[in-house]
Tab-separated table of C-alpha atoms and ligand atoms in Angstrom:
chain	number	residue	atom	x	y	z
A	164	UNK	CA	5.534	34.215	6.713
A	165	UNK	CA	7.388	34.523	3.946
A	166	UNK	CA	9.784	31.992	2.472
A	167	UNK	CA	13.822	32.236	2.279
A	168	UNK	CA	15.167	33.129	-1.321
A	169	UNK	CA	15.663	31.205	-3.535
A	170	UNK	CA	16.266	30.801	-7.282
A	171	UNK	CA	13.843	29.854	-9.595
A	172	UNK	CA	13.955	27.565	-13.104
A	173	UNK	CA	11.451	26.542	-15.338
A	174	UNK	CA	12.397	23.143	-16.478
A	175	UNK	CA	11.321	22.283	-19.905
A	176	UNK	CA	11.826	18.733	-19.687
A	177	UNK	CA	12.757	15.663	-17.433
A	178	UNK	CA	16.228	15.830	-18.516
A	179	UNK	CA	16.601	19.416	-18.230
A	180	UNK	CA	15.131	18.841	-14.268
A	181	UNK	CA	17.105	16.212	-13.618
A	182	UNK	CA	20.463	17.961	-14.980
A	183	UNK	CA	19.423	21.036	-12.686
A	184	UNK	CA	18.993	18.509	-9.608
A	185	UNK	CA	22.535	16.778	-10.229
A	186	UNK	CA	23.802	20.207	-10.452
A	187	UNK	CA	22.326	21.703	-7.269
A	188	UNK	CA	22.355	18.442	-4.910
A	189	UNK	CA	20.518	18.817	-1.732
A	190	UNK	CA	19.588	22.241	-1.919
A	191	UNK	CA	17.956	21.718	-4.930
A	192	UNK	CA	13.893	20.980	-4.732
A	193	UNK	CA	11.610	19.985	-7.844
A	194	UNK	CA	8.487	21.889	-7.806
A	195	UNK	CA	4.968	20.053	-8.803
A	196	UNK	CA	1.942	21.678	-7.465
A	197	UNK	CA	3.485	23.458	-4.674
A	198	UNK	CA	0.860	22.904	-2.539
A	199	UNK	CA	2.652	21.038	0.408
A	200	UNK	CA	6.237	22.340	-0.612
A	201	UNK	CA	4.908	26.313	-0.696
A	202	UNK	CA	3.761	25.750	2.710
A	203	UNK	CA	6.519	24.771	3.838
A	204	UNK	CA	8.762	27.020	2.810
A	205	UNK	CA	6.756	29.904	4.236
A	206	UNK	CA	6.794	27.758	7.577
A	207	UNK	CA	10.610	27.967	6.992
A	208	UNK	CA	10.742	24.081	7.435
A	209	UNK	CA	11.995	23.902	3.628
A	210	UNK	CA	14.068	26.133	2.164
A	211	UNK	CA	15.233	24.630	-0.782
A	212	UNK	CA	17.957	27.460	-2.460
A	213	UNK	CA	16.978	26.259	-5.791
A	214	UNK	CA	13.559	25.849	-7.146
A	215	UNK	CA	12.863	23.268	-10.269
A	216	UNK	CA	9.700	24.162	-11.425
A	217	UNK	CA	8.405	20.665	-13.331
A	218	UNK	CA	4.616	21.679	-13.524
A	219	UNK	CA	5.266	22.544	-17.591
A	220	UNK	CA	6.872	19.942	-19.041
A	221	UNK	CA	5.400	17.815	-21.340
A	222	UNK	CA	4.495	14.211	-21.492
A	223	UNK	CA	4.228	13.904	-17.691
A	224	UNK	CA	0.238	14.591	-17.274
A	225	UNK	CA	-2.424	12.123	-18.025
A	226	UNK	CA	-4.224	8.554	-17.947
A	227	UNK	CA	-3.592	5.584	-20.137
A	228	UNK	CA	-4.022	1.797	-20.303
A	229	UNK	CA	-0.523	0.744	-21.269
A	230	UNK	CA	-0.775	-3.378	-21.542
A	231	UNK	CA	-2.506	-4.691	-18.476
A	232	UNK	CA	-1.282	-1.273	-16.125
A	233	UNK	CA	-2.973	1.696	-15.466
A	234	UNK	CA	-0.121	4.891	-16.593
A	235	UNK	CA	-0.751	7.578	-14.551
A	236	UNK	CA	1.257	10.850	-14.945
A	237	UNK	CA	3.473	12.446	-12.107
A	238	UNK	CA	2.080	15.357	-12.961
A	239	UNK	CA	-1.921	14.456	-13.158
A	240	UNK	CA	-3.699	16.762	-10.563
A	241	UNK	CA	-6.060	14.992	-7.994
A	242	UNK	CA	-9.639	16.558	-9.666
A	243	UNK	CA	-8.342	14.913	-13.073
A	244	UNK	CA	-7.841	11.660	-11.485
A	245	UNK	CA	-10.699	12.179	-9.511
A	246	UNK	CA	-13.072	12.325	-12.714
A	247	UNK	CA	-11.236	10.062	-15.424
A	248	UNK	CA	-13.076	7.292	-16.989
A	249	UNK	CA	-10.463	5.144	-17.267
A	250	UNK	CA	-9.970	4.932	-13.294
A	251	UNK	CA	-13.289	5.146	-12.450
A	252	UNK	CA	-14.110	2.426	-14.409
A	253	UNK	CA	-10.841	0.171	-13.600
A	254	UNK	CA	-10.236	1.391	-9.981
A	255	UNK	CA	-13.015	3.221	-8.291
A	256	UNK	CA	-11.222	3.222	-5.146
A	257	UNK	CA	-7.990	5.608	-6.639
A	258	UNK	CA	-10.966	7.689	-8.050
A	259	UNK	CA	-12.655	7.545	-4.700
A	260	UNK	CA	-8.824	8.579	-2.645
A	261	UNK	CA	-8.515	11.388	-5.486
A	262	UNK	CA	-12.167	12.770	-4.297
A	263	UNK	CA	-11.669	13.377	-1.088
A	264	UNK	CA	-8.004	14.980	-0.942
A	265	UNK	CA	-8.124	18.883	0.607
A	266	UNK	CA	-10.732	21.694	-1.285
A	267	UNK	CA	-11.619	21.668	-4.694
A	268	UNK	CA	-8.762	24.446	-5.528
A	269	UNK	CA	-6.270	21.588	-3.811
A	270	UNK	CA	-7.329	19.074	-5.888
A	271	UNK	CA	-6.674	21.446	-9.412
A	272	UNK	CA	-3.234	21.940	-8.323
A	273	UNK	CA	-1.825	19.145	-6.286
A	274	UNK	CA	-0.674	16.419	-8.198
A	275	UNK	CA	-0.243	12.635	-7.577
A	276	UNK	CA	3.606	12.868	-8.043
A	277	UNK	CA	3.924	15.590	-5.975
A	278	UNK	CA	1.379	13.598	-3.209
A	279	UNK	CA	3.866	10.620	-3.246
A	280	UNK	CA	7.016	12.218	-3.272
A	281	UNK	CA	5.996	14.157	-0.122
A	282	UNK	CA	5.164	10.837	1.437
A	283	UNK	CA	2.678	12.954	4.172
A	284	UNK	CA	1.851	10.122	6.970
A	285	UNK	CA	-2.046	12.018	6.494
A	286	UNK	CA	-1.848	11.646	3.152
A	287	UNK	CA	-4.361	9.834	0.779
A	288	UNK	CA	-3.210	8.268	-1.710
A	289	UNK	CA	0.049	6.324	-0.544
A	290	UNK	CA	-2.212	4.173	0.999
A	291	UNK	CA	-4.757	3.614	-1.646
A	292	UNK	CA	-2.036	3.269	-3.491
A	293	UNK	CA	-0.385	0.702	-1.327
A	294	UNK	CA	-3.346	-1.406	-1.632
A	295	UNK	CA	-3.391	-1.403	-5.098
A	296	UNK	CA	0.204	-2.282	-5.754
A	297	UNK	CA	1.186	0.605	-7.432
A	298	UNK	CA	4.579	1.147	-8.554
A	299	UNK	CA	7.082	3.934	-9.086
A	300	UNK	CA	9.381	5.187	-12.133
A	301	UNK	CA	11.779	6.988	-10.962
A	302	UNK	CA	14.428	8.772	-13.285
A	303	UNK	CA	17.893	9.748	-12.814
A	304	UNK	CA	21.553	10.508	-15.203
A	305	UNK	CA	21.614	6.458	-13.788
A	306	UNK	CA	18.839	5.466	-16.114
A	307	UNK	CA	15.256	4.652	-14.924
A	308	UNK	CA	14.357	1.901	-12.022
A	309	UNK	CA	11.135	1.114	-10.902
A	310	UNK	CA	10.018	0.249	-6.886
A	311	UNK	CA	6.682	-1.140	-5.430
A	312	UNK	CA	4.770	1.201	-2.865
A	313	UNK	CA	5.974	-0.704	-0.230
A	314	UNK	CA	9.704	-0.283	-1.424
A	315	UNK	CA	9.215	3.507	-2.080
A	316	UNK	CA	7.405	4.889	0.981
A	317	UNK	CA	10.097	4.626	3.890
A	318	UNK	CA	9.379	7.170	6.915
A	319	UNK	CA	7.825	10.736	7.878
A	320	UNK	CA	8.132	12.383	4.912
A	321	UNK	CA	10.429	9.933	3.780
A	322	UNK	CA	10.884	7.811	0.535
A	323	UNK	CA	13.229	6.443	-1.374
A	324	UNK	CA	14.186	9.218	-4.152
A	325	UNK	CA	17.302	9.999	-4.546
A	326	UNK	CA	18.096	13.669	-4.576
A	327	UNK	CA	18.628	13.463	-8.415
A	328	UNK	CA	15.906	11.511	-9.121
A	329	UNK	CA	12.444	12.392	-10.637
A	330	UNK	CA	9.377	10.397	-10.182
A	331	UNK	CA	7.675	10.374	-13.722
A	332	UNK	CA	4.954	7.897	-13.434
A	333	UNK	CA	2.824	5.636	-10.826
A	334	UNK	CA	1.842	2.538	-12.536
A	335	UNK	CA	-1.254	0.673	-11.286
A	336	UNK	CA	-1.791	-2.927	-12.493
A	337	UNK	CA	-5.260	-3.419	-13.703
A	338	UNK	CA	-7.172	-5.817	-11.568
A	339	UNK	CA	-8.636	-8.951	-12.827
A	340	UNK	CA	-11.933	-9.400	-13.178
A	341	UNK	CA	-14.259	-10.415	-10.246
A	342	UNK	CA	-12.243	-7.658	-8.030
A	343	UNK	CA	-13.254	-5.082	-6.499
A	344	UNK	CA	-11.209	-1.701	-5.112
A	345	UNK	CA	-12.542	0.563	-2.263
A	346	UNK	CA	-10.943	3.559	-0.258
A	347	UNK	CA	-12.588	5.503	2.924
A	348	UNK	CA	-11.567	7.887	5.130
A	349	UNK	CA	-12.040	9.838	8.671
A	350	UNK	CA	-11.173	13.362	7.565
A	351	UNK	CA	-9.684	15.886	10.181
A	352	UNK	CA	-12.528	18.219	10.746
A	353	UNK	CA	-10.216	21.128	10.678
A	354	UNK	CA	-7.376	20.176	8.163
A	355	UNK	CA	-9.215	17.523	6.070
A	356	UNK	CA	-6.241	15.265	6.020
A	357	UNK	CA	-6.344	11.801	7.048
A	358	UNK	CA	-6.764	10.369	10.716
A	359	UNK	CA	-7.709	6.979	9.752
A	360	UNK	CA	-8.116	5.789	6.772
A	361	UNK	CA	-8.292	2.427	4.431
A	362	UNK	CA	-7.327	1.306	1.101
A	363	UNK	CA	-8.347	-2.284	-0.315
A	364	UNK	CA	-8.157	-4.231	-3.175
A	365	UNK	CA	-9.753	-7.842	-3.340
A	366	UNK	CA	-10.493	-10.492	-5.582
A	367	UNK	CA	-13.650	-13.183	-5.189
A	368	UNK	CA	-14.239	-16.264	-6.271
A	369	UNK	CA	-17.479	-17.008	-8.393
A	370	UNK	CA	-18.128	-18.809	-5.458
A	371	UNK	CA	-18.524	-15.983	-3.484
A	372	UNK	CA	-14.808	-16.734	-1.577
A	373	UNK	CA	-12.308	-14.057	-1.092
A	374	UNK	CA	-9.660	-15.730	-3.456
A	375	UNK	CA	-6.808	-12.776	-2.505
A	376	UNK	CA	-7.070	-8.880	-0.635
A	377	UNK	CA	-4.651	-6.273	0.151
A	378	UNK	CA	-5.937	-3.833	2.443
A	379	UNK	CA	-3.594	-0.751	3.818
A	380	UNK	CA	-4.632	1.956	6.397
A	381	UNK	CA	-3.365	5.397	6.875
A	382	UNK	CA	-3.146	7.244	10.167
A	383	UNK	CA	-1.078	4.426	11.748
A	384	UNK	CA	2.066	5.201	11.359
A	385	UNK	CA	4.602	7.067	9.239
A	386	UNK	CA	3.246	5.949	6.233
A	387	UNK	CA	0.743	3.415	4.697
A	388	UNK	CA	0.758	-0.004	6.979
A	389	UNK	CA	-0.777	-3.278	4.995
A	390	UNK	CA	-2.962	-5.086	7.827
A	391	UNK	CA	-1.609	-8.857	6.699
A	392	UNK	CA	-3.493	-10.274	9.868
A	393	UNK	CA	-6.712	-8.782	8.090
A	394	UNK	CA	-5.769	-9.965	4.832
A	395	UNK	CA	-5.251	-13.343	6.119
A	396	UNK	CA	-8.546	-13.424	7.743
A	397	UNK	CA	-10.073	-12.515	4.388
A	398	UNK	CA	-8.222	-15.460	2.412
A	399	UNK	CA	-10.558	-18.140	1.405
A	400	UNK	CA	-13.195	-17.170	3.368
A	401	UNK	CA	-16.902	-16.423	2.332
A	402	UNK	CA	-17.235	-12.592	1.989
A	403	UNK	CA	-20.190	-11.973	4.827
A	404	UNK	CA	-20.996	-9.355	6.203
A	405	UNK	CA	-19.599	-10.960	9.972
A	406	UNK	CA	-16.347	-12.581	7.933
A	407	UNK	CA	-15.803	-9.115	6.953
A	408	UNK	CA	-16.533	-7.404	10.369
A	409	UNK	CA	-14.312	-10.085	11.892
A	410	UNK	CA	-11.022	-9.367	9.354
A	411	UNK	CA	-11.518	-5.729	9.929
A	412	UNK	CA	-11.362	-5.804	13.727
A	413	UNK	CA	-7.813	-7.328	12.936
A	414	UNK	CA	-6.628	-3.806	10.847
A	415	UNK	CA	-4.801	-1.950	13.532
A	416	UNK	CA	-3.140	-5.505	14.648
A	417	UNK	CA	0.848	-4.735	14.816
A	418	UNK	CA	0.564	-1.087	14.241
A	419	UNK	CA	1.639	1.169	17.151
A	420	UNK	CA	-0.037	4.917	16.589
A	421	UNK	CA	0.554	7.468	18.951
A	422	UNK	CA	-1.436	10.027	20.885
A	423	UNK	CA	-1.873	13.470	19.524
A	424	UNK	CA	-3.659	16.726	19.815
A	425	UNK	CA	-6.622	15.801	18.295
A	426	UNK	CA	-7.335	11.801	19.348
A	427	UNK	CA	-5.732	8.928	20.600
A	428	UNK	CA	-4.122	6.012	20.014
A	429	UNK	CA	-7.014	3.812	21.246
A	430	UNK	CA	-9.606	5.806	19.347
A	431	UNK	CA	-7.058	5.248	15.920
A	432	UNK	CA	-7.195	1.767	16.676
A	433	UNK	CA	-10.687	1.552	16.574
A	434	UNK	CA	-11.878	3.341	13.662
A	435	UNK	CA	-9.084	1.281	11.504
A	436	UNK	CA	-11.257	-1.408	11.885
A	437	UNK	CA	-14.739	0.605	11.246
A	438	UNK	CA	-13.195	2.118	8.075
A	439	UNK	CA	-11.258	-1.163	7.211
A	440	UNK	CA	-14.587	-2.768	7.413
A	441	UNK	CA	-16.087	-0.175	5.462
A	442	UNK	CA	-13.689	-0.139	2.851
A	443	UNK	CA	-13.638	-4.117	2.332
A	444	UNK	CA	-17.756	-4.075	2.327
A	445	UNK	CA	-17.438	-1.879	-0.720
A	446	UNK	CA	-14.983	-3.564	-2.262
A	447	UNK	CA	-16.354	-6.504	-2.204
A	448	UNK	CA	-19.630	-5.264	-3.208
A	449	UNK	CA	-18.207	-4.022	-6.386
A	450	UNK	CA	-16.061	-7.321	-6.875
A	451	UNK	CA	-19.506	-8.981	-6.691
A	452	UNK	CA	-20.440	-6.589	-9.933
B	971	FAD	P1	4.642	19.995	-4.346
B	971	FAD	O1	4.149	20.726	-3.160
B	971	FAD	O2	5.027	20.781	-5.532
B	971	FAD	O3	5.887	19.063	-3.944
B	971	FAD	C1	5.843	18.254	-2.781
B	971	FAD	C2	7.187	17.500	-2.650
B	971	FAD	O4	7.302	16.511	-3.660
B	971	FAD	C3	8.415	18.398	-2.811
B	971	FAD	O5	9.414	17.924	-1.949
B	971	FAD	C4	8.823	18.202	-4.261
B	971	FAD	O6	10.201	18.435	-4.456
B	971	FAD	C5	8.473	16.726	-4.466
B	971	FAD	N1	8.070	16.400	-5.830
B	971	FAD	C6	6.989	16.893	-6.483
B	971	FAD	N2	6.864	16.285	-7.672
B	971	FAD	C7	7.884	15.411	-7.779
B	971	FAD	C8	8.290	14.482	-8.801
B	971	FAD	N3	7.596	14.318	-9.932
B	971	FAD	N4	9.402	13.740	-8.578
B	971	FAD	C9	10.114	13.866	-7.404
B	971	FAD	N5	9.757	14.714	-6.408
B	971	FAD	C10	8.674	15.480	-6.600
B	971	FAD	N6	-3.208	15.831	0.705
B	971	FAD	C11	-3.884	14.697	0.990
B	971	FAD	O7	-3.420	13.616	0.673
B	971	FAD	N7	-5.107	14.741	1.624
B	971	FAD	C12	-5.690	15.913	2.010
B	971	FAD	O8	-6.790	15.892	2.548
B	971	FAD	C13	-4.974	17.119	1.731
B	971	FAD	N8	-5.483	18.319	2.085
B	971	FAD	C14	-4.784	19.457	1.806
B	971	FAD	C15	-5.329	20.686	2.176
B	971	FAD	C16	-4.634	21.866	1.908
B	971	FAD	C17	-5.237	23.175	2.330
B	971	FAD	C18	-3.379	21.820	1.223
B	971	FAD	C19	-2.627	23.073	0.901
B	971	FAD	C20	-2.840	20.599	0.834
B	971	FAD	C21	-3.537	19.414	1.122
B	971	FAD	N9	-3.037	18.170	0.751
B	971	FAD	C22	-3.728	17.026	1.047
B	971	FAD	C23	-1.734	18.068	0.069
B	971	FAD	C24	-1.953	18.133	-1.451
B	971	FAD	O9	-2.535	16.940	-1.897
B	971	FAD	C25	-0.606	18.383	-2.174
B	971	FAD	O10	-0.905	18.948	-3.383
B	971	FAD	C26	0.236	17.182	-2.439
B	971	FAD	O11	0.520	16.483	-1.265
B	971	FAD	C27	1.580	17.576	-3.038
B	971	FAD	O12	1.462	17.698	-4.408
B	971	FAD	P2	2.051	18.946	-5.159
B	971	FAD	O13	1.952	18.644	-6.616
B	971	FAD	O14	1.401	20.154	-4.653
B	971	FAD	O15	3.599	18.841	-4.741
């Protein structure tokens, strides 16, 4: 199908995008990648009048170390994320999230801004971000504030942006040493978008003690859930292979997924706690060095 009309700009800069977005209101949309807002619009469940085309302006692509966070551009596409040295190196499980979203044309268009902003309940990285305790700068003719992940991701589709507002960058603190970050995931066979999946970041002791963790699963809900009664499991305890198992069966604890075409609620519920387990057995395996 085709999608309704609408008018296209190029923006050449943040400002420039953001003055368009003031200007047009609601039926204004930014364009990133375009690969889940393009869909959409030929679905006819979008059809923004006005089109804000971001994916050229400058400054909003790339990776840095900026103090003791890792800067990551709205604008950085999923392959590039997938393969830098910086994340790989400080945060293997983002790398690992990046790696696994849609085909390989997906991942050389679709960009981490655009990912977030579309706040997909399947979606990869909110939760990977979620577990790392990522944060969001969001920009506006207001100024510039900055929200957690699990101030920014509200509902279906759903996050806290205003309609002026553009996300610039996700900022990832760098984790200490002696942690350890992990992501895994139960694809959809047909679309390749989540149905389960878990994010973790943990820190051990030299001991050998799980001194903190942070572990969020996708699939859940309508968006990234944290499993607290997991992480609370984890706290302080020796990180064995049956400690481990035993936190993990805890991951779908409070979370109340539903039925659909494809599986069910009972089957989500279990594999949160296989790929939970998974997830944290990595993690920790790389926290170990
Ligand atoms: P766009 O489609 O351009 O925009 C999406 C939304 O975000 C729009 O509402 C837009 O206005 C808004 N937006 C974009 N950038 C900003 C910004 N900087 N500030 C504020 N708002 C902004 N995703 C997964 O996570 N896992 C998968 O397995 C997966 N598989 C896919 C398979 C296929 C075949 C396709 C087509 C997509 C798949 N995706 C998957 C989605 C893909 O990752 C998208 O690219 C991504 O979700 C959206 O990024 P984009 O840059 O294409 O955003």
């Amino acid at each position: 199908m085709f999608p309704a009309s609408f008018e296209y700009f190029a923006a050449r800069s943040v400002e420039e995008a953001i003055e368009l977005l003031t200007k047009h209101g609601e039926d204004a949309k930014l364009l990133a990648g375009g690969h889940s807002l393009i869909p959409a619009m030929k679905l006819r469940l979008a059809a923004p009048r006005y089109l804000i085309d971001i994916g050229q302006v400058p400054g909003l692509s790339g990776v840095n170390v900026d103090g003791e966070t890792l800067a990551i551009g709205a604008l950085t596409v999923h392959a590039d994320i997938a393969s830098s040295d910086l994340v790989r190196q400080w945060l293997p499980g983002l790398a690992e999230a990046a790696s696994v979203i849609g085909d390989v044309q997906v991942r050389n268009r679709g960009t981490i801004g655009g990912s977030v902003a579309h706040a997909d309940p399947a979606a990869d990285f909110p939760v990977i971000l979620t577990a790392l305790g990522a944060s969001f700068v969001l920009v506006s003719p207001s100024g510039r504030r900055t929200l957690s992940a699990d101030d920014f991701f509200i509902d279906f589709f759903t996050t806290a942006l205003k309609p002026n507002e553009v996300l610039t960058e996700i900022r990832v603190p760098l984790p200490p040493s002696g942690s350890g970050t992990a992501y895994s995931k139960l694809p959809h066979p047909a679309s390749g978008y989540v149905v389960v999946s878990a994010g973790v970041l943990l820190s051990r002791q030299p001991s050998g003690q799980c001194l903190s963790a942070r572990v969020a699963i996708g699939g859940l809900g309508s968006g990234p859930l944290r499993a607290k009664a997991t992480e609370a499991v984890l706290q302080g305890q020796p990180l064995t292979a049956e400690a481990i198992a035993a936190a993990a069966a805890k991951a779908a604890e409070g979370a109340n997924p539903d039925d659909d075409l494809y599986t069910s609620a009972d089957y989500k519920r279990h594999v949160a706690a296989v790929y939970a387990r998974r997830a944290i057995e990595e993690a920790a395996r790389r926290a170990a060095g």
